[in-house]
Coordinates of N, CA and C in Angstrom, one line a residue:
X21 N 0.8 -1.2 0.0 CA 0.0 0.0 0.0 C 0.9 1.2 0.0
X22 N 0.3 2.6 -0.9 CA 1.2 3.1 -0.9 C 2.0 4.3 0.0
X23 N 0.9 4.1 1.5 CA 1.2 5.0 2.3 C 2.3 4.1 2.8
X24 N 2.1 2.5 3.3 CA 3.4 1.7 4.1 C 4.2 1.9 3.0
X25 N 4.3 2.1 1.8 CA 5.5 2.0 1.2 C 6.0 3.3 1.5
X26 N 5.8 4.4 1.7 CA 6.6 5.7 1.5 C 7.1 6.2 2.6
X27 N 6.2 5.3 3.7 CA 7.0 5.6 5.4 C 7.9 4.5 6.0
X28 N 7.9 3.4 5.0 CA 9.1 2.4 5.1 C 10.0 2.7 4.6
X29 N 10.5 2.9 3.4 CA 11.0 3.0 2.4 C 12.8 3.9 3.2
X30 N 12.3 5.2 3.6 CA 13.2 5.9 4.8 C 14.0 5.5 5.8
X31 N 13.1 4.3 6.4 CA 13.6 3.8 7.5 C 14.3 2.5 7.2
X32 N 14.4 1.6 5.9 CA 14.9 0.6 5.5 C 16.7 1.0 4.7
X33 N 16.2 2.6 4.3 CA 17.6 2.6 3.3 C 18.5 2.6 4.2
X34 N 19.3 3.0 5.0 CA 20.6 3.0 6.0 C 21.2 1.9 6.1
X35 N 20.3 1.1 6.1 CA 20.7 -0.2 7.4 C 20.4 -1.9 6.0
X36 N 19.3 -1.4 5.4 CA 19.5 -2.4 4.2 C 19.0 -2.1 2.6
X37 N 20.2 -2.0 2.0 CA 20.4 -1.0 0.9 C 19.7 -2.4 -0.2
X38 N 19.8 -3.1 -0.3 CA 18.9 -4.2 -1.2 C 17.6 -4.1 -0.8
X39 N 17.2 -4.4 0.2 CA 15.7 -3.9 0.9 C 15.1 -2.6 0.3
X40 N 16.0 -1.7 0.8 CA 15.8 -0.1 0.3 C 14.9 -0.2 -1.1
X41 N 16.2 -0.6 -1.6 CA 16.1 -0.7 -3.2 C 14.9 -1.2 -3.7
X42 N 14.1 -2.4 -3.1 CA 13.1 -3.2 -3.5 C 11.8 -2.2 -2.7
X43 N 11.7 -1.7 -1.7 CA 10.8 -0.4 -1.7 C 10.6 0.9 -2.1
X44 N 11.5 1.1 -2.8 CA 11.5 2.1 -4.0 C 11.1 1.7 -5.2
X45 N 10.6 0.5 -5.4 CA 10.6 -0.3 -6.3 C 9.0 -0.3 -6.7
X46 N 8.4 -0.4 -5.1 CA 7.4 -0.8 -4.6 C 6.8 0.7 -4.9
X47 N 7.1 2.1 -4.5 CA 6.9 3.3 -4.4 C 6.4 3.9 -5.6
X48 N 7.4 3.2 -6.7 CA 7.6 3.5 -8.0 C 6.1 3.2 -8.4
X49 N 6.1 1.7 -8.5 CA 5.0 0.9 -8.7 C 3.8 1.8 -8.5
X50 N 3.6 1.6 -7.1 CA 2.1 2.9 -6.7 C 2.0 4.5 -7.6
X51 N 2.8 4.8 -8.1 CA 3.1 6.0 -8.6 C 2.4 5.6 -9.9
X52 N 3.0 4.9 -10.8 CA 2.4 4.8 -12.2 C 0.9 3.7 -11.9
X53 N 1.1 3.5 -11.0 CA -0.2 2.9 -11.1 C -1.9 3.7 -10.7
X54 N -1.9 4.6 -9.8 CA -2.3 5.8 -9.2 C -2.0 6.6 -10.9
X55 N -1.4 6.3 -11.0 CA -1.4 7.6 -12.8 C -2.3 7.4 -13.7
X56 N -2.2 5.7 -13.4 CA -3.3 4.6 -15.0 C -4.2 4.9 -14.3
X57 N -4.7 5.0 -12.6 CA -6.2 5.5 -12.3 C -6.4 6.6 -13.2
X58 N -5.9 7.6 -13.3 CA -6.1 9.0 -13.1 C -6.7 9.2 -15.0
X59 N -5.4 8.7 -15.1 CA -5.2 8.9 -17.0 C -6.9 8.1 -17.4
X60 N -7.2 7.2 -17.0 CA -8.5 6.5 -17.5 C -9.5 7.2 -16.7
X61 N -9.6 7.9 -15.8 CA -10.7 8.9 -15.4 C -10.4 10.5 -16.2
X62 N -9.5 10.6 -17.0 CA -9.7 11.6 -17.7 C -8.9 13.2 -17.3
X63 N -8.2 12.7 -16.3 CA -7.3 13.6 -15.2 C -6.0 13.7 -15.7
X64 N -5.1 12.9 -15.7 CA -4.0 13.1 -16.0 C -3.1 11.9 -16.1
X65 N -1.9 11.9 -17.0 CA -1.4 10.6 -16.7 C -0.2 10.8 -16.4
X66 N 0.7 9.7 -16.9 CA 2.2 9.6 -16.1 C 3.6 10.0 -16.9
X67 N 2.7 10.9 -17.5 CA 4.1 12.0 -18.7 C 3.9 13.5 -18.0
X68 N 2.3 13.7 -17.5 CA 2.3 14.8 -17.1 C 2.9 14.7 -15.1
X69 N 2.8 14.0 -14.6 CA 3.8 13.9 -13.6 C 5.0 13.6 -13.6
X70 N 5.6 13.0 -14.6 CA 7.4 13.2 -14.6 C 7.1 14.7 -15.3
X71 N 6.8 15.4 -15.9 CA 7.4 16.8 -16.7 C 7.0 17.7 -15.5
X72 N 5.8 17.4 -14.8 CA 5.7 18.2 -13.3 C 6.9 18.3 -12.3
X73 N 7.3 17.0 -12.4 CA 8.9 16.6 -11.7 C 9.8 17.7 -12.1
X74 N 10.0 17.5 -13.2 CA 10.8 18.0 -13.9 C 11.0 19.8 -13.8
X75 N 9.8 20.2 -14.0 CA 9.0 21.6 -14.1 C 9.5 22.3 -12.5
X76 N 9.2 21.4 -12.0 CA 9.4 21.7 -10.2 C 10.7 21.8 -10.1
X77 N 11.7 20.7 -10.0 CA 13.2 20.9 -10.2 C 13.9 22.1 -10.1
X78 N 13.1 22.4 -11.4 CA 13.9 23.5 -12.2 C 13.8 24.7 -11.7
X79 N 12.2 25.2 -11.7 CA 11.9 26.1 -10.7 C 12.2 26.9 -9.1
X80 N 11.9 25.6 -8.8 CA 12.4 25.4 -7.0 C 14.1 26.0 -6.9
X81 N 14.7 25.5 -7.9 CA 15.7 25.6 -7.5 C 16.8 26.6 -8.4
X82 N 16.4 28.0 -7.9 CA 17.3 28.8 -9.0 C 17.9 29.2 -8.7
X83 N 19.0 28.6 -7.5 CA 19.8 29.0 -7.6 C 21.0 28.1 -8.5
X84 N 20.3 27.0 -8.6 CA 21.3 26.6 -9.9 C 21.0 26.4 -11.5
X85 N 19.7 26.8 -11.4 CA 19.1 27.1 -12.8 C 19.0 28.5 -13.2
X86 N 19.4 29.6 -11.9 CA 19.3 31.1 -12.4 C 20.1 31.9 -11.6
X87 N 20.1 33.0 -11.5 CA 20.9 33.4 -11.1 C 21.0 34.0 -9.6
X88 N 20.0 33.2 -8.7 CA 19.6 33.7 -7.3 C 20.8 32.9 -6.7
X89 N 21.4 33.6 -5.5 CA 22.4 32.9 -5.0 C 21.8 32.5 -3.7
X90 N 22.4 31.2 -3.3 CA 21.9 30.5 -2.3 C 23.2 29.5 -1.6
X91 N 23.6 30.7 -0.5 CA 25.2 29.6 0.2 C 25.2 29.0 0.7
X92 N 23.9 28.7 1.8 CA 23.5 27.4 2.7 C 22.5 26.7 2.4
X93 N 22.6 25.5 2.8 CA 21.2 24.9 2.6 C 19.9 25.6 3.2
X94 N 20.1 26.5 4.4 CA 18.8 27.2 5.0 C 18.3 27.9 3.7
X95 N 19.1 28.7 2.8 CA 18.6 29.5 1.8 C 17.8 28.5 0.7
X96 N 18.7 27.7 0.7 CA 17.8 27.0 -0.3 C 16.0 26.5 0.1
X97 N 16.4 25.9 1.4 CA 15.2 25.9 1.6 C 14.0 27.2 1.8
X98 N 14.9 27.8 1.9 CA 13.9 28.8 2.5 C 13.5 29.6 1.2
X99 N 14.4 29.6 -0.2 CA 14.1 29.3 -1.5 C 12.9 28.4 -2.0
X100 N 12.6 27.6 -1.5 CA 11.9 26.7 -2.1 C 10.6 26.7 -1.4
X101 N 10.4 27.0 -0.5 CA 9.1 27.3 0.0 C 9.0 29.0 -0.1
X102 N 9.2 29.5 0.1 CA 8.8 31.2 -0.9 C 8.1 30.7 -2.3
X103 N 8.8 29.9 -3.1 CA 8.4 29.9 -4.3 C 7.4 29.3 -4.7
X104 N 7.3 28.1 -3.4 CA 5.8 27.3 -3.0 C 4.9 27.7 -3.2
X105 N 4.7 28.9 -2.1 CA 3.9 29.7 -2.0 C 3.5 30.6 -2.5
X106 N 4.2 31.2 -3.5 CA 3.8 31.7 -4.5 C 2.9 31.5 -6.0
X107 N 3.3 30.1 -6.4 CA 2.8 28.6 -7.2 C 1.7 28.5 -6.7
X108 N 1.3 28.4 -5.5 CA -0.2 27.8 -5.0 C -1.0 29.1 -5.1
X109 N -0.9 30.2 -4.5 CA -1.4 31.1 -4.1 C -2.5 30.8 -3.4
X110 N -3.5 31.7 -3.0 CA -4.6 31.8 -2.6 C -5.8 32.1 -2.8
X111 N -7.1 31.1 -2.7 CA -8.0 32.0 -3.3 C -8.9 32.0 -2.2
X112 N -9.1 33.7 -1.8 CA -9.7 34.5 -0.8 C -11.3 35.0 -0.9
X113 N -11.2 34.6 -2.2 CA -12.8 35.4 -3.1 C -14.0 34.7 -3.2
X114 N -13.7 33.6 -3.1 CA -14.6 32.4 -3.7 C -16.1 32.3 -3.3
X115 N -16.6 32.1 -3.9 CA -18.8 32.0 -3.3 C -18.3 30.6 -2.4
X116 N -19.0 30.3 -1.4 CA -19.1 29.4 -0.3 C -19.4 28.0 -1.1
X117 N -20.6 27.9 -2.2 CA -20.6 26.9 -2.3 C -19.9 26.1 -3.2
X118 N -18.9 26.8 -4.4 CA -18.4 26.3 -5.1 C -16.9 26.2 -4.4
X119 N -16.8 26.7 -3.4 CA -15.5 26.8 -2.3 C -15.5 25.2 -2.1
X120 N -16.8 24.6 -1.1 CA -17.2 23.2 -0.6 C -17.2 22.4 -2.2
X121 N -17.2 22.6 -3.4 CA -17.2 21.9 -4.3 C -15.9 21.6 -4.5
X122 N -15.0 22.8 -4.7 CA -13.7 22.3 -5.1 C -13.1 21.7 -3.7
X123 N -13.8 21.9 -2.4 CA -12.7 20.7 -1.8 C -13.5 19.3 -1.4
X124 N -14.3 19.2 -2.0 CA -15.6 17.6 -2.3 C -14.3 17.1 -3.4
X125 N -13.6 17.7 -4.4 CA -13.0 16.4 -5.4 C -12.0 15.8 -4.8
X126 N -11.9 14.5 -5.9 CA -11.4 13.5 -5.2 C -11.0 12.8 -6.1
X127 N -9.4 12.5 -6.3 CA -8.9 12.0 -7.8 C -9.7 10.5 -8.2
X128 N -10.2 10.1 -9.2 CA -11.4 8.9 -9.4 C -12.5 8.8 -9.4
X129 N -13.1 9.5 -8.4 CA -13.8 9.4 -7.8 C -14.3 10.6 -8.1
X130 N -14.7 12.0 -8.2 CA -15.4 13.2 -8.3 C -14.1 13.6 -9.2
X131 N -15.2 14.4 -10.1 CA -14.0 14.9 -11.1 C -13.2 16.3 -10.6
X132 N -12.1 16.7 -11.4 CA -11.9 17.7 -10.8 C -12.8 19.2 -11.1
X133 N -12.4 20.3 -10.0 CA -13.1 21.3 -10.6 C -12.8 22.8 -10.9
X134 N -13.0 23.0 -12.0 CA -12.7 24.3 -12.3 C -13.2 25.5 -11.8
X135 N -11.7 26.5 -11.8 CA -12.8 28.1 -11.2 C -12.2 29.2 -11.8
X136 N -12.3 29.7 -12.9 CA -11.4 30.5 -13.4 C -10.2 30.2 -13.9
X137 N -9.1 30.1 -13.5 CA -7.5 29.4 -14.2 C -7.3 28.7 -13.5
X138 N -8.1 28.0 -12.5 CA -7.5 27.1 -11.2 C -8.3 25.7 -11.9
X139 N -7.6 24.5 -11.1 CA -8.1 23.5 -11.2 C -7.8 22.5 -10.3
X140 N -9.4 22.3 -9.3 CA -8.9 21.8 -7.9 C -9.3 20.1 -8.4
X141 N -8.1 19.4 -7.6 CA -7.9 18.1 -8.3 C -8.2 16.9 -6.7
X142 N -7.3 17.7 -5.7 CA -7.4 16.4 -4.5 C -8.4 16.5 -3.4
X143 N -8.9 18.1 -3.3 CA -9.7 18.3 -2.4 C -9.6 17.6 -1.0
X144 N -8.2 18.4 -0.7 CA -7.5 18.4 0.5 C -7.3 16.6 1.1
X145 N -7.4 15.9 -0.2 CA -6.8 14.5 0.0 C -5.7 13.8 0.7
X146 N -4.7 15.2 0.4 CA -3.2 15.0 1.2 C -2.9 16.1 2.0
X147 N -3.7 16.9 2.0 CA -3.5 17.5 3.4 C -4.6 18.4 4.0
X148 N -5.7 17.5 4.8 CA -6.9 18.2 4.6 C -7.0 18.9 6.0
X149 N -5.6 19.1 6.7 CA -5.7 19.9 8.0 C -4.0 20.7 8.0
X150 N -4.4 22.3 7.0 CA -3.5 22.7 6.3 C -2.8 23.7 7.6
X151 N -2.6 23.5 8.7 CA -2.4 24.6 9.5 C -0.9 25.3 9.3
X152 N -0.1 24.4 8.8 CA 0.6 25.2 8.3 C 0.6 26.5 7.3
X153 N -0.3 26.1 6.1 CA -0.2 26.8 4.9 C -1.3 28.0 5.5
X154 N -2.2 27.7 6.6 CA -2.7 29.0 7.4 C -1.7 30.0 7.9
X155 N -0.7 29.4 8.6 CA 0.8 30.5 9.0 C 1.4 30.8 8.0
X156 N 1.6 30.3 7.6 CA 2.2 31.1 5.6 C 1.7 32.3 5.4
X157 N 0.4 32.2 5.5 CA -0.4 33.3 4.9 C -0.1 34.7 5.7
X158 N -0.6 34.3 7.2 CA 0.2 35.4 9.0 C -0.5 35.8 9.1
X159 N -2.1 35.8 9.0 CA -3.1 36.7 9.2 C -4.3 35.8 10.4
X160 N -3.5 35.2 10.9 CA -4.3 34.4 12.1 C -3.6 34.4 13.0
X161 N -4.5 34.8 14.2 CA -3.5 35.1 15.3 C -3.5 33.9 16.3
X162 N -4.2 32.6 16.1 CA -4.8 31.5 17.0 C -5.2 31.0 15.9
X163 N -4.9 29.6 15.6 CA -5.8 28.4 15.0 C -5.9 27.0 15.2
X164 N -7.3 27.1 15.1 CA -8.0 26.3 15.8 C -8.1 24.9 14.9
X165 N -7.6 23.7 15.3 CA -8.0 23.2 14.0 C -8.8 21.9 14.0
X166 N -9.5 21.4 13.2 CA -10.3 20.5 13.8 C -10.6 19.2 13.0
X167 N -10.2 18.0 13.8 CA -9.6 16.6 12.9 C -11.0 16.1 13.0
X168 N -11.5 15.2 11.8 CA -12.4 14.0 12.2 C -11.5 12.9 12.0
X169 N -12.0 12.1 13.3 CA -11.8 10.7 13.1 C -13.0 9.5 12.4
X170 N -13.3 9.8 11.6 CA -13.7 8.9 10.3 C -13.3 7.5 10.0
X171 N -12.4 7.3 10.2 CA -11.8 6.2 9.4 C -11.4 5.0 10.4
X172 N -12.8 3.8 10.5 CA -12.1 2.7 10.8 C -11.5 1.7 9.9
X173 N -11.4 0.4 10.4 CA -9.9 -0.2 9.9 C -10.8 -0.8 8.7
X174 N -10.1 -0.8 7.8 CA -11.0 -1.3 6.6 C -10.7 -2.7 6.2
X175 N -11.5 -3.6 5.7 CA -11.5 -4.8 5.5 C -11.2 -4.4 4.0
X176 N -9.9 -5.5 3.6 CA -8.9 -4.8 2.3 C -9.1 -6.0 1.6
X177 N -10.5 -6.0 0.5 CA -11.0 -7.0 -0.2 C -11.0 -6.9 -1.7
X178 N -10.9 -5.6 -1.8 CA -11.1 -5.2 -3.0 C -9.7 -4.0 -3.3
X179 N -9.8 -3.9 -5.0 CA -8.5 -3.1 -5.2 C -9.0 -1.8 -4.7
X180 N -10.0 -1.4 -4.7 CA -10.6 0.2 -4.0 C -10.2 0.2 -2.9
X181 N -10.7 -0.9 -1.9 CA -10.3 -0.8 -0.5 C -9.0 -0.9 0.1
X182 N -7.8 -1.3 -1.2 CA -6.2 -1.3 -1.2 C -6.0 0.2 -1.2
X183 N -6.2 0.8 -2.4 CA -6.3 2.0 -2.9 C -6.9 3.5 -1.7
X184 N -7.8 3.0 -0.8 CA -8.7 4.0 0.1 C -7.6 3.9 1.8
X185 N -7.1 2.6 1.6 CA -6.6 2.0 2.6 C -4.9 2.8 2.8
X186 N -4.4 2.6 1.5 CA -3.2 3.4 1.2 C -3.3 5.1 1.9
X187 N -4.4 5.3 1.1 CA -4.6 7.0 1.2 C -4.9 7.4 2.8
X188 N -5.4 6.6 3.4 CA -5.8 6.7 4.9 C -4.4 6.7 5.8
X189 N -3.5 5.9 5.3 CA -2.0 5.6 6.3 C -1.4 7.3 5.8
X190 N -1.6 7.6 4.6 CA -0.5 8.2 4.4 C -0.8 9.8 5.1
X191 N -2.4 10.1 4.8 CA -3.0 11.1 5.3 C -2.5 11.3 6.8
X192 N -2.9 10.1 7.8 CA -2.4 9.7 9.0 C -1.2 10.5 9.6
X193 N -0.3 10.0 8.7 CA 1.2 10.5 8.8 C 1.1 11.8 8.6
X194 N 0.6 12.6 7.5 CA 0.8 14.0 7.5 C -0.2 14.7 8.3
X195 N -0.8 14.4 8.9 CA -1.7 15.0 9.8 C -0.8 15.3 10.9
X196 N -0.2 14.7 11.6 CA 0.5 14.3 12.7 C 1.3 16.2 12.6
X197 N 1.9 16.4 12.1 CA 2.4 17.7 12.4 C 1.9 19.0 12.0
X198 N 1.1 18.4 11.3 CA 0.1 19.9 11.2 C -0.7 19.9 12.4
X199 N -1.2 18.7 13.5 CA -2.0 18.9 14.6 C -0.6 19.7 15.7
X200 N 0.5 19.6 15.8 CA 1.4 20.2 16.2 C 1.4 21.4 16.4
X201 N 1.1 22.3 15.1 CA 1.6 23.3 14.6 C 0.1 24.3 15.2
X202 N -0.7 23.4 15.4 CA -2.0 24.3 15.7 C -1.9 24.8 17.3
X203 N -3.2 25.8 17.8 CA -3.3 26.3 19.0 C -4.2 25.4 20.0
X204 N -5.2 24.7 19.2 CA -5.7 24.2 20.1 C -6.6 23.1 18.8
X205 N -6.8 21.8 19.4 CA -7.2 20.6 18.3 C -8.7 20.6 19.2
X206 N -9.7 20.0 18.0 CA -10.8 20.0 18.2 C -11.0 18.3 17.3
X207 N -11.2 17.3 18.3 CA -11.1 16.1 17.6 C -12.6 15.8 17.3
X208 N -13.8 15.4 16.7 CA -14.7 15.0 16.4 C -14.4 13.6 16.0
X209 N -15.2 12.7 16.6 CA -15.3 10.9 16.1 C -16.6 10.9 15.2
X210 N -16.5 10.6 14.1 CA -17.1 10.6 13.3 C -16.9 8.7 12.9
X211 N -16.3 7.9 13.4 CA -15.8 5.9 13.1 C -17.3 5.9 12.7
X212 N -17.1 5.1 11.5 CA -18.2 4.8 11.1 C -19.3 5.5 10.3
X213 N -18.8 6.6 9.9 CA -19.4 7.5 8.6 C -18.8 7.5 7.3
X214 N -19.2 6.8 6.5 CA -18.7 6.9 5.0 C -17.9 8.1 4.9
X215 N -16.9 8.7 4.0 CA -16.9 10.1 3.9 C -17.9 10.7 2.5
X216 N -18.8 9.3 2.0 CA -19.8 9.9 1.0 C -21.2 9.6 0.9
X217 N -21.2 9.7 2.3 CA -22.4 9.4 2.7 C -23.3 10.3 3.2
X218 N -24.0 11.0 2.3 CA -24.1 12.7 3.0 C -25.9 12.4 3.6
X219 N -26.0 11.0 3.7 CA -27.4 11.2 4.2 C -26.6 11.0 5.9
X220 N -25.5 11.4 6.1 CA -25.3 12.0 7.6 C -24.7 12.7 8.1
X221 N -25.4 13.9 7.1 CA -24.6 15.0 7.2 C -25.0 15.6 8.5
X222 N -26.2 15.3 9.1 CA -26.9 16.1 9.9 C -26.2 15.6 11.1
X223 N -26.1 14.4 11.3 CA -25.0 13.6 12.3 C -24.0 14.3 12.2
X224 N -23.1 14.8 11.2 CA -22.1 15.4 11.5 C -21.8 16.7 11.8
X225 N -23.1 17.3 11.8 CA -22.9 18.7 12.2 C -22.9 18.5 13.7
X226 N -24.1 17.4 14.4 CA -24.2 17.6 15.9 C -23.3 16.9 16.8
X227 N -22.2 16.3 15.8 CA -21.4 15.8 16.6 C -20.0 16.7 16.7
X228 N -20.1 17.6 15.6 CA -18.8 18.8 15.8 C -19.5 20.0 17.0
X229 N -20.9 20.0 16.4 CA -21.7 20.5 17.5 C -21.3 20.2 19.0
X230 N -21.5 19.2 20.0 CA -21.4 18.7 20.8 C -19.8 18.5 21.2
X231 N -18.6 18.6 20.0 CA -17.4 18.3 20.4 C -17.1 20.1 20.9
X232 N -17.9 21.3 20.5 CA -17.5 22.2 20.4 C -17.9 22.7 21.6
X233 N -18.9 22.3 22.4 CA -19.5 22.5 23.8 C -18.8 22.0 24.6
X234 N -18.1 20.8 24.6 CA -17.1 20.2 25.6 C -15.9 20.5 25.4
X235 N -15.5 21.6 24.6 CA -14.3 22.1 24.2 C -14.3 23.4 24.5
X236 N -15.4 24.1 24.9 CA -15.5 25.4 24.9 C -14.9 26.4 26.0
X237 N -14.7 26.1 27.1 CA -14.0 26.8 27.9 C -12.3 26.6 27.3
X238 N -11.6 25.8 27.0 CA -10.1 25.1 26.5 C -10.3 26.3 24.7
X239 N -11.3 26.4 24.3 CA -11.4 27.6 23.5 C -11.5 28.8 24.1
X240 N -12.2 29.2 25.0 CA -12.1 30.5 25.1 C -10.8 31.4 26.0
X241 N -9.9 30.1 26.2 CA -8.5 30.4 27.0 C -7.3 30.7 25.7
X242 N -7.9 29.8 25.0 CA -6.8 30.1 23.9 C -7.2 31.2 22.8
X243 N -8.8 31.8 23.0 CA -8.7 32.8 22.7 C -8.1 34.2 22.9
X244 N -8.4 34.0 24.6 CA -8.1 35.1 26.0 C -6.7 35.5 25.1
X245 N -5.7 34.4 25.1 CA -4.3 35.2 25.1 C -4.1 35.8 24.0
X246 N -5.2 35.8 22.6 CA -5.1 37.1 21.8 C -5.3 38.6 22.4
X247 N -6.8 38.1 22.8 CA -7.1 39.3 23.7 C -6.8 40.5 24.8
X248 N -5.4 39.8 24.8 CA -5.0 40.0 26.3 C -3.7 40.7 25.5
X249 N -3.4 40.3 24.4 CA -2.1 40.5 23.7 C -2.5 42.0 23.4
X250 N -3.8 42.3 22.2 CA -4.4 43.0 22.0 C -4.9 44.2 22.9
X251 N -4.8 44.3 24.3 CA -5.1 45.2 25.3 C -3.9 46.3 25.6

């Protein structure tokens, strides 16, 4: 699966470099295969993610493609997310409900959606608790962020359920430091809700509902110290 492959893969190369080698192998695999999804739903295939590779490379890195100088590795890094962020940008404008549309898609599964020059493809698939890319921005002074736990253990019967099962580990993992990065976590249990199953939707409003009542004093403390900053 392709989340165990990409959080093994790290920890195998040091110590066994033939090992390594055969989960890179494995990585690879999930890559063009996740492409042949994509390419047969009409999205994209696996020429337009090597030249994306490629595109990125080149970009990211000018100080050896152009003429920006960069003497430590801090610079570079700190090169390469400036330019991130600039690439993604932001959109601040948007009507509410085609906002909720473009982050409903889902590569396979909901097509992607257009809004002007933009074209939203994962709908926060890989990183649907962005609290970092909220500090990026610097216009929050507290954030609050708020995880569902959705996802019990899936019976892996089918290539979907390989495929949904992958995307769950890996999500997993990258969640983990964006809940870090936040002021205060607001966990809602949602085990046992489809995530497309909107005849519960109303369930899930009363259960963020009900998480936000038993959370509410641990909120209004972490609001106080804006407040207090602000005086």
């Amino acid at each position: 699966m392709f989340g165990k492959e990409v959080l093994t893969c790290p920890n195998l190369l040091p110590r066994y470099l033939r090992v390594g080698s055969e989960e890179k192998q494995d990585v690879l695999l999930q890559v063009i295969f996740h492409a042949r999804i994509s390419e047969e739903a009409g999205e994209f295939d696996i020429n337009e993610v090597c030249d994306g590779i490629c595109k990125k490379l080149i970009v990211r890195h000018p100080h050896i493609f152009s003429d920006t100088i960069a003497d430590t590795s801090e610079q570079v890094l700190s090169n390469w997310e400036n330019i991130k962020i600039k690439e993604k940008g932001y959109i601040n404008n948007i009507e509410l409900a085609k906002a909720i549309r473009a982050s409903s898609t889902f590569p396979g599964i909901y097509s992607p959606f257009k809004y002007k020059e933009f074209q939203f493809v994962d709908g926060g698939v890989f990183n649907h608790l962005p609290v970092k890319e909220v500090k990026k921005i610097g216009k929050a002074d507290k954030i609050i962020a708020i995880k569902f736990d959705a996802k019990k253990k899936r019976q892996v019967k089918t290539m979907y359920n390989v495929i949904m099962q992958s995307v769950d580990l890996m999500a997993e993992h990258l969640v983990k430091d964006e809940i870090e990065e936040s002021d205060y976590l607001l966990n809602v249990d949602l085990k046992g809700v489809h995530p497309f199953n909107i005849k519960k939707i109303d369930f899930c409003y009363e259960e963020g509902y009900k998480e936000t009542v038993k959370n509410i004093e641990g909120i209004k403390r972490c609001l106080q110290d804006v407040e207090q900053k602000g005086a």
